[in-house]
Tab-separated table of C-alpha atoms in Angstrom:
chain	number	residue	atom	x	y	z
A	1	ARG	CA	48.569	85.129	76.331
A	2	TRP	CA	52.248	84.303	76.525
A	3	LEU	CA	51.600	80.576	76.987
A	4	THR	CA	49.211	80.546	74.029
A	5	CYS	CA	51.672	82.539	71.869
A	6	LYS	CA	49.302	85.485	71.600
A	7	SER	CA	50.589	89.034	71.327
A	8	LEU	CA	50.739	91.024	74.532
A	9	PRO	CA	49.183	94.496	74.703
A	10	PRO	CA	51.627	97.413	74.843
A	11	GLY	CA	53.050	97.995	78.319
A	12	ALA	CA	51.827	94.655	79.707
A	13	LEU	CA	55.274	93.451	80.776
A	14	GLU	CA	56.022	96.786	82.470
A	15	ARG	CA	52.743	96.610	84.415
A	16	ILE	CA	53.454	93.036	85.464
A	17	ALA	CA	56.939	93.989	86.655
A	18	ASP	CA	55.567	96.996	88.565
A	19	THR	CA	52.922	94.833	90.221
A	20	ILE	CA	55.491	92.226	91.296
A	21	ALA	CA	57.757	94.961	92.630
A	22	ASP	CA	54.869	96.442	94.622
A	23	ARG	CA	53.804	93.067	96.082
A	24	LEU	CA	57.332	92.050	97.103
A	25	ARG	CA	57.183	92.885	100.813
A	26	VAL	CA	58.483	91.509	104.104
A	27	PRO	CA	56.252	91.352	107.216
A	28	TRP	CA	57.328	93.753	109.966
A	29	PHE	CA	55.993	94.994	113.306
A	30	SER	CA	54.890	98.367	111.954
A	31	GLY	CA	53.582	96.881	108.709
A	32	ALA	CA	54.906	95.129	105.627
A	33	VAL	CA	58.137	96.662	104.339
A	34	LYS	CA	58.531	97.009	100.580
A	35	ILE	CA	61.725	95.494	99.163
A	36	ASN	CA	63.566	97.029	96.255
A	37	VAL	CA	63.554	94.393	93.514
A	38	SER	CA	67.083	95.289	92.428
A	39	LEU	CA	68.407	94.060	95.796
A	40	VAL	CA	67.217	90.492	95.302
A	41	PRO	CA	69.093	89.127	92.219
A	42	PRO	CA	72.632	89.426	93.678
A	43	LEU	CA	71.580	87.793	96.940
A	44	VAL	CA	70.084	84.797	95.130
A	45	LEU	CA	72.013	84.373	91.899
A	46	LEU	CA	75.610	85.025	93.020
A	47	PRO	CA	75.913	82.039	95.419
A	48	VAL	CA	74.083	79.798	92.946
A	49	PHE	CA	76.337	80.748	90.032
A	50	LEU	CA	79.542	80.383	92.052
A	51	HIS	CA	78.555	76.952	93.391
A	52	VAL	CA	77.593	75.771	89.900
A	53	ALA	CA	80.876	77.135	88.525
A	54	ALA	CA	82.774	75.103	91.135
A	55	LEU	CA	81.359	71.819	89.770
A	56	HIS	CA	83.565	71.756	86.676
A	57	PHE	CA	86.243	73.818	85.012
A	58	LEU	CA	84.169	74.428	81.860
A	59	LEU	CA	81.143	75.534	83.872
A	60	GLY	CA	83.356	77.965	85.748
A	61	LEU	CA	84.745	79.332	82.490
A	62	ILE	CA	81.277	79.871	81.018
A	63	ILE	CA	79.767	81.475	84.139
A	64	LEU	CA	82.724	83.718	84.977
A	65	THR	CA	82.816	84.914	81.372
A	66	SER	CA	79.090	85.609	81.167
A	67	LEU	CA	78.760	87.411	84.521
A	68	PRO	CA	80.646	90.588	83.447
A	69	VAL	CA	78.655	90.648	80.203
A	70	VAL	CA	75.341	90.504	82.094
A	71	VAL	CA	76.449	93.202	84.545
A	72	LEU	CA	77.539	95.511	81.697
A	73	TRP	CA	74.279	94.884	79.838
A	74	TYR	CA	72.252	95.789	82.923
A	75	TYR	CA	74.372	98.913	83.442
A	76	TYR	CA	73.747	100.189	79.904
A	77	LEU	CA	70.055	99.316	80.236
A	78	THR	CA	69.564	101.360	83.421
A	79	HIS	CA	71.860	104.145	82.219
A	80	ARG	CA	69.908	104.557	79.008
A	81	ARG	CA	66.631	104.712	80.913
A	82	LYS	CA	68.122	107.190	83.422
A	83	GLU	CA	67.165	104.931	86.301
A	84	ARG	CA	68.714	104.686	89.752
A	85	THR	CA	69.206	101.129	90.953
A	86	LEU	CA	70.547	99.392	94.051
A	87	PHE	CA	71.611	96.355	92.022
A	88	PHE	CA	75.289	97.303	91.776
A	89	LEU	CA	75.586	98.421	95.406
A	90	SER	CA	73.879	95.220	96.520
A	91	LEU	CA	76.128	93.149	94.252
A	92	GLY	CA	79.270	94.830	95.589
A	93	LEU	CA	78.402	94.578	99.269
A	94	PHE	CA	77.099	91.017	99.043
A	95	SER	CA	80.147	89.961	97.031
A	96	LEU	CA	82.394	91.304	99.779
A	97	GLY	CA	80.417	89.532	102.483
A	98	TYR	CA	80.172	86.249	100.627
A	99	MET	CA	83.843	86.199	99.640
A	100	TYR	CA	84.774	86.849	103.280
A	101	TYR	CA	82.433	84.035	104.371
A	102	VAL	CA	83.992	81.570	101.909
A	103	PHE	CA	87.470	82.606	103.075
A	104	LEU	CA	86.628	81.945	106.730
A	105	ARG	CA	84.755	78.720	106.002
A	106	GLU	CA	86.890	77.069	103.317
A	107	VAL	CA	90.390	78.612	103.456
A	108	VAL	CA	91.149	79.396	107.103
A	109	PRO	CA	90.337	75.868	108.438
A	110	ARG	CA	93.149	74.436	106.280
A	111	GLY	CA	95.602	75.873	108.808
A	112	HIS	CA	97.901	77.746	106.448
A	113	VAL	CA	96.540	81.215	107.268
A	114	GLU	CA	97.731	82.831	110.490
A	115	HIS	CA	95.449	84.721	112.853
A	116	SER	CA	97.340	87.958	112.240
A	117	GLN	CA	96.637	87.636	108.523
A	118	VAL	CA	92.924	87.128	109.196
A	119	VAL	CA	92.925	90.212	111.441
A	120	THR	CA	94.728	92.252	108.758
A	121	LEU	CA	92.214	91.190	106.114
A	122	THR	CA	89.309	91.988	108.446
A	123	CYS	CA	90.712	95.442	109.273
A	124	GLY	CA	91.112	96.210	105.577
A	125	LEU	CA	87.499	95.211	104.973
A	126	ILE	CA	86.282	97.406	107.843
A	127	LEU	CA	88.306	100.400	106.646
A	128	MET	CA	86.939	99.956	103.127
A	129	LEU	CA	83.349	99.854	104.429
A	130	ALA	CA	83.980	102.952	106.546
A	131	ALA	CA	85.310	104.850	103.528
A	132	LEU	CA	82.366	103.600	101.460
A	133	SER	CA	79.944	104.837	104.112
A	134	ARG	CA	81.586	108.259	103.957
A	135	ALA	CA	81.418	108.242	100.159
A	136	LYS	CA	77.671	107.570	100.346
A	137	ARG	CA	77.049	110.901	102.069
A	138	ASP	CA	76.298	114.240	100.460
A	139	PRO	CA	78.576	114.604	97.398
A	140	GLY	CA	78.115	118.376	97.407
A	141	TYR	CA	74.545	118.994	96.295
A	142	LEU	CA	73.627	122.609	95.705
A	143	PRO	CA	70.629	123.675	97.817
A	144	ILE	CA	67.415	123.839	95.842
A	145	PRO	CA	65.840	127.320	95.975
A	146	ALA	CA	62.482	127.648	97.673
A	147	GLY	CA	59.479	127.712	95.370
A	148	ASN	CA	58.752	131.378	95.964
A	149	GLU	CA	62.380	132.428	95.818
A	150	LYS	CA	63.425	130.954	92.467
A	151	PRO	CA	64.995	133.725	90.402
A	152	SER	CA	63.920	133.960	86.806
A	153	HIS	CA	66.412	133.294	84.044
A	154	GLN	CA	65.468	136.468	82.230
A	155	GLY	CA	66.034	138.631	85.288
A	156	LEU	CA	69.490	137.231	85.887
A	157	HIS	CA	70.414	137.658	82.246
A	158	ASN	CA	69.345	141.300	82.295
A	159	LYS	CA	71.428	141.928	85.406
A	160	SER	CA	74.462	140.429	83.743
A	161	ILE	CA	73.989	142.774	80.772
A	162	ARG	CA	73.860	145.850	83.001
A	163	GLY	CA	77.345	145.018	84.289
A	164	SER	CA	78.471	145.580	87.855
A	165	SER	CA	75.834	148.163	88.696
A	166	GLY	CA	73.846	145.414	90.395
A	167	GLY	CA	75.858	145.740	93.607
A	168	LEU	CA	76.452	142.379	95.265
A	169	HIS	CA	75.505	140.539	92.074
A	170	GLY	CA	78.411	142.114	90.218
A	171	ILE	CA	80.803	141.352	93.073
A	172	SER	CA	79.713	137.704	93.265
A	173	GLY	CA	80.122	137.362	89.500
A	174	ALA	CA	83.664	138.708	89.661
A	175	ALA	CA	84.459	136.473	92.626
A	176	SER	CA	83.198	133.357	90.882
A	177	SER	CA	85.325	134.127	87.829
A	178	ARG	CA	88.493	134.223	89.948
A	179	ALA	CA	87.830	131.614	92.638
A	180	VAL	CA	86.821	128.181	91.403
A	181	ASN	CA	85.955	125.741	94.223
A	182	GLY	CA	88.332	127.445	96.586
A	183	GLU	CA	91.130	127.810	94.050
A	184	ALA	CA	92.001	131.321	95.159
A	185	LYS	CA	95.020	133.320	94.131
A	186	GLY	CA	98.081	132.271	96.102
A	187	TYR	CA	97.274	128.552	96.074
A	188	CYS	CA	99.773	127.329	93.490
A	189	SER	CA	98.396	130.064	91.202
A	190	MET	CA	95.344	127.906	90.485
A	191	SER	CA	93.016	130.730	89.558
A	192	ALA	CA	90.958	129.899	86.493
A	193	GLU	CA	88.843	132.361	84.606
A	194	GLN	CA	85.200	131.428	84.329
A	195	PRO	CA	83.514	132.259	80.999
A	196	ALA	CA	81.594	135.488	81.219
A	197	GLY	CA	77.809	135.493	81.222
A	198	VAL	CA	75.406	133.975	83.685
A	199	LYS	CA	73.594	131.957	81.023
A	200	LYS	CA	76.304	129.295	80.825
A	201	ASP	CA	76.123	128.760	84.602
A	202	TRP	CA	72.335	128.600	84.762
A	203	CYS	CA	70.750	125.201	85.405
A	204	THR	CA	67.330	125.049	83.790
A	205	LYS	CA	66.435	121.890	85.757
A	206	CYS	CA	67.288	123.151	89.256
A	207	GLN	CA	66.540	126.812	88.424
A	208	LEU	CA	69.680	128.214	90.020
A	209	VAL	CA	73.029	129.763	89.184
A	210	ARG	CA	75.757	127.218	89.781
A	211	PRO	CA	79.477	127.762	90.452
A	212	ALA	CA	82.165	126.738	87.996
A	213	ARG	CA	82.766	122.991	87.527
A	214	THR	CA	79.313	122.237	88.920
A	215	GLY	CA	77.270	119.738	86.928
A	216	HIS	CA	73.695	118.496	86.898
A	217	CYS	CA	73.234	114.752	87.446
A	218	ARG	CA	70.331	113.473	85.379
A	219	LEU	CA	69.969	110.390	87.611
A	220	CYS	CA	69.890	112.221	90.956
A	221	GLY	CA	68.146	115.286	89.527
A	222	ARG	CA	70.453	117.637	91.462
A	223	CYS	CA	73.416	119.916	90.764
A	224	VAL	CA	76.663	118.766	92.386
A	225	ARG	CA	79.756	120.854	93.076
A	226	ARG	CA	82.742	119.666	91.024
A	227	LEU	CA	80.712	116.755	89.680
A	228	ASP	CA	82.954	113.918	88.562
A	229	HIS	CA	80.415	111.223	87.652
A	230	HIS	CA	77.449	109.262	88.965
A	231	CYS	CA	78.821	105.996	90.335
A	232	VAL	CA	76.403	103.089	90.106
A	233	TRP	CA	78.487	101.077	92.609
A	234	ILE	CA	77.622	103.496	95.416
A	235	ASN	CA	74.299	104.625	93.867
A	236	SER	CA	75.323	108.238	94.298
A	237	CYS	CA	77.262	111.034	92.641
A	238	VAL	CA	80.972	111.602	93.182
A	239	GLY	CA	81.582	115.270	93.787
A	240	GLU	CA	83.467	117.799	95.837
A	241	GLN	CA	82.450	116.465	99.247
A	242	ASN	CA	82.936	112.709	98.760
A	243	HIS	CA	85.586	112.353	96.031
A	244	GLN	CA	88.376	111.776	98.555
A	245	ALA	CA	86.358	109.091	100.353
A	246	PHE	CA	85.561	107.451	97.017
A	247	ILE	CA	89.275	107.194	96.133
A	248	LEU	CA	90.017	105.909	99.641
A	249	ALA	CA	87.323	103.217	99.364
A	250	LEU	CA	88.691	102.067	95.990
A	251	SER	CA	92.241	101.958	97.373
A	252	PHE	CA	91.264	99.944	100.453
A	253	PHE	CA	89.254	97.584	98.256
A	254	MET	CA	92.200	96.981	95.938
A	255	LEU	CA	94.630	96.295	98.800
A	256	THR	CA	92.214	94.052	100.690
A	257	SER	CA	91.152	92.109	97.603
A	258	VAL	CA	94.705	91.475	96.379
A	259	TYR	CA	95.723	90.401	99.888
A	260	GLY	CA	92.779	87.997	100.163
A	261	ILE	CA	93.486	86.529	96.717
A	262	THR	CA	97.137	86.022	97.676
A	263	LEU	CA	96.275	84.229	100.930
A	264	THR	CA	93.759	81.953	99.204
A	265	LEU	CA	96.046	80.971	96.320
A	266	HIS	CA	98.961	80.295	98.655
A	267	THR	CA	96.661	77.950	100.571
A	268	ILE	CA	95.105	75.919	97.748
A	269	CYS	CA	98.088	76.120	95.356
A	270	ARG	CA	101.058	75.881	97.670
A	271	GLY	CA	104.540	76.274	96.243
A	272	ARG	CA	103.465	78.385	93.269
A	273	SER	CA	103.761	82.094	92.660
A	274	LEU	CA	100.645	84.246	92.656
A	275	PHE	CA	100.440	84.790	88.899
A	276	VAL	CA	101.217	81.150	88.032
A	277	ALA	CA	98.722	79.817	90.585
A	278	LEU	CA	95.977	81.998	89.159
A	279	PHE	CA	96.282	80.340	85.733
A	280	TYR	CA	97.711	76.937	86.618
A	281	CYS	CA	96.608	75.171	89.796
A	282	PRO	CA	96.422	71.403	89.140
A	283	GLY	CA	94.730	70.430	92.407
A	284	ALA	CA	92.116	73.149	92.391
A	285	TYR	CA	89.268	70.861	91.302
A	286	SER	CA	90.380	67.809	93.293
A	287	ASP	CA	87.736	68.533	95.946
A	288	TYR	CA	84.706	70.797	96.084
A	289	SER	CA	86.126	73.074	98.789
A	290	SER	CA	89.221	73.880	96.731
A	291	ALA	CA	87.126	74.305	93.582
A	292	LEU	CA	84.781	76.780	95.291
A	293	SER	CA	87.728	78.740	96.720
A	294	PHE	CA	89.453	78.836	93.330
A	295	THR	CA	86.239	79.979	91.628
A	296	CYS	CA	85.814	82.762	94.180
A	297	VAL	CA	89.429	83.791	93.579
A	298	TRP	CA	88.756	84.192	89.873
A	299	TYR	CA	85.548	86.105	90.579
A	300	CYS	CA	87.488	88.446	92.892
A	301	ALA	CA	90.216	88.813	90.264
A	302	ILE	CA	87.689	89.893	87.613
A	303	VAL	CA	86.053	92.425	89.947
A	304	THR	CA	89.449	93.676	91.151
A	305	ALA	CA	90.635	94.202	87.580
A	306	GLY	CA	87.560	96.299	86.811
A	307	MET	CA	87.894	98.369	89.979
A	308	GLY	CA	91.622	98.741	89.360
A	309	TYR	CA	90.915	100.266	85.957
A	310	ILE	CA	88.450	102.708	87.536
A	311	LEU	CA	91.015	103.658	90.198
A	312	LEU	CA	93.719	104.150	87.568
A	313	ILE	CA	91.532	106.519	85.539
A	314	GLN	CA	90.619	108.422	88.694
A	315	LEU	CA	94.250	108.865	89.742
A	316	LEU	CA	95.221	110.066	86.277
A	317	ASN	CA	92.331	112.528	86.198
A	318	ILE	CA	93.336	113.892	89.588
A	319	SER	CA	96.919	114.302	88.379
A	320	TYR	CA	95.668	116.455	85.490
A	321	ASN	CA	92.900	118.112	87.563
A	322	VAL	CA	90.104	117.035	85.264
A	323	THR	CA	86.823	115.337	86.110
A	324	GLU	CA	85.078	112.570	84.187
A	325	ARG	CA	82.317	114.997	83.254
A	326	GLU	CA	84.789	117.560	81.932
A	327	ALA	CA	86.606	114.857	79.963
A	328	ARG	CA	83.359	113.755	78.293
A	329	LEU	CA	82.453	117.340	77.417
A	330	ALA	CA	85.950	117.955	76.031
A	331	LEU	CA	85.673	114.859	73.816
A	332	ARG	CA	82.245	115.918	72.620
A	333	ASP	CA	83.360	119.462	71.814
A	334	ASN	CA	86.800	118.357	70.591
A	335	THR	CA	88.529	120.775	72.985
A	336	GLY	CA	90.784	118.352	74.878
A	337	ARG	CA	93.826	116.321	73.984
A	338	ARG	CA	94.290	112.624	74.626
A	339	LEU	CA	97.264	111.617	76.749
A	340	LEU	CA	98.768	108.275	77.814
A	341	GLY	CA	97.101	106.372	75.015
A	342	GLY	CA	93.715	107.962	75.592
A	343	LEU	CA	93.491	107.053	79.296
A	344	VAL	CA	93.199	110.710	80.272
A	345	ILE	CA	91.778	113.771	78.536
A	346	ASP	CA	93.621	116.979	79.406
A	347	THR	CA	91.390	120.021	79.010
A	348	GLY	CA	94.197	122.357	80.092
A	349	GLN	CA	91.712	124.605	81.874
A	350	TYR	CA	92.519	123.704	85.478
A	351	ASN	CA	95.825	121.835	85.110
A	352	ARG	CA	98.478	123.571	87.228
A	353	GLY	CA	101.056	120.803	87.588
A	354	LEU	CA	101.099	117.471	89.409
A	355	LEU	CA	101.800	118.739	92.936
A	356	CYS	CA	99.334	121.607	92.765
A	357	ASN	CA	96.664	119.378	91.260
A	358	TRP	CA	96.998	116.848	94.065
A	359	GLY	CA	97.151	119.633	96.632
A	360	HIS	CA	93.885	120.963	95.269
A	361	PHE	CA	92.311	117.503	95.416
A	362	LEU	CA	93.399	116.927	99.022
A	363	SER	CA	91.836	120.260	99.986
A	364	LEU	CA	88.432	119.448	98.484
A	365	GLY	CA	85.548	119.989	100.867
A	366	ALA	CA	87.480	122.488	102.979
A	367	SER	CA	85.990	125.933	103.431
A	368	PRO	CA	87.270	128.335	100.750
A	369	PRO	CA	89.735	130.992	101.945
A	370	GLN	CA	88.302	134.368	102.868
A	371	ARG	CA	89.028	137.160	100.424
A	372	SER	CA	88.957	140.872	100.998
A	373	ALA	CA	86.721	143.247	99.050
A	374	GLU	CA	89.774	144.870	97.463
A	375	ASP	CA	91.029	141.516	96.183
A	376	ILE	CA	87.615	140.696	94.726
A	377	VAL	CA	87.388	144.054	92.948
């Protein structure tokens, strides 16, 4: 129908894509293993695009300009459809591996990079992957209640109306209003009052009462403690349990990437400073090896700039003790104030000063301090 310019029936393209995704399998001993379609494009297209971009300066300009546009378009497409995808994780990991391969194959043999520098770059890459592996673990999902033990919304609401006569329910409500994610009294005075009423803390999707600063991720379908955002680059949420590892992975990536870019530019553009060599390197396209290395440098620079912006926003949010989710809600409800040119949204609800905010962040994931019954009452 497409070849004869006839109209396709509704949903035909979706069914074709689903069929191709189901048939894409790799033979294995225990049976054919199904491959996620989103893993394939980065593995195939990235080397092809980079090698084509190395053929001429104009081709490199066109491809390196269009790649971020395509990635952003795919992000908005999957985000609007509320879909989880391995495309970005596959793109990030394969980019790291391929850039490291080009560095060892094209840059190191020139003899201007010392073995200690190669070891330093390799250690940075390993540390970044270790932090990324830690960030991929449980971000702090709330346990889903058993099917027969799900409390009804109406029952909880009635208990909240009756006050503290519900025994342990009243005590837990008072405790949650004074201790937010371990922010007990005595820790830089970071106690924050939680709005009264169970209804605001009730998740209709997970059917449970959630602590303060907990959010429901529509992509994962779970509630996460101190939910910051759902990161497509790790295909997981960033929450209370993995936020530190996420910042560590970004930091190691930035240091390793900048170091690798510096070593490569000092090899193919000798005698020039880093910033000048990035924009003006006369001999970069004199041979294909130098052209490919220079193209990979620009690709790394684009990715590093994007990740650097993400890291900057994260560090600012930590300094003001605000999460990405809370910043979005504050903008929507017009309850926050823009600072530093709009880079950070200060809600003022949990901000207790720079040192206390960072102390709270560094203590994330630790068991909350024990409190006596008198202190709770």
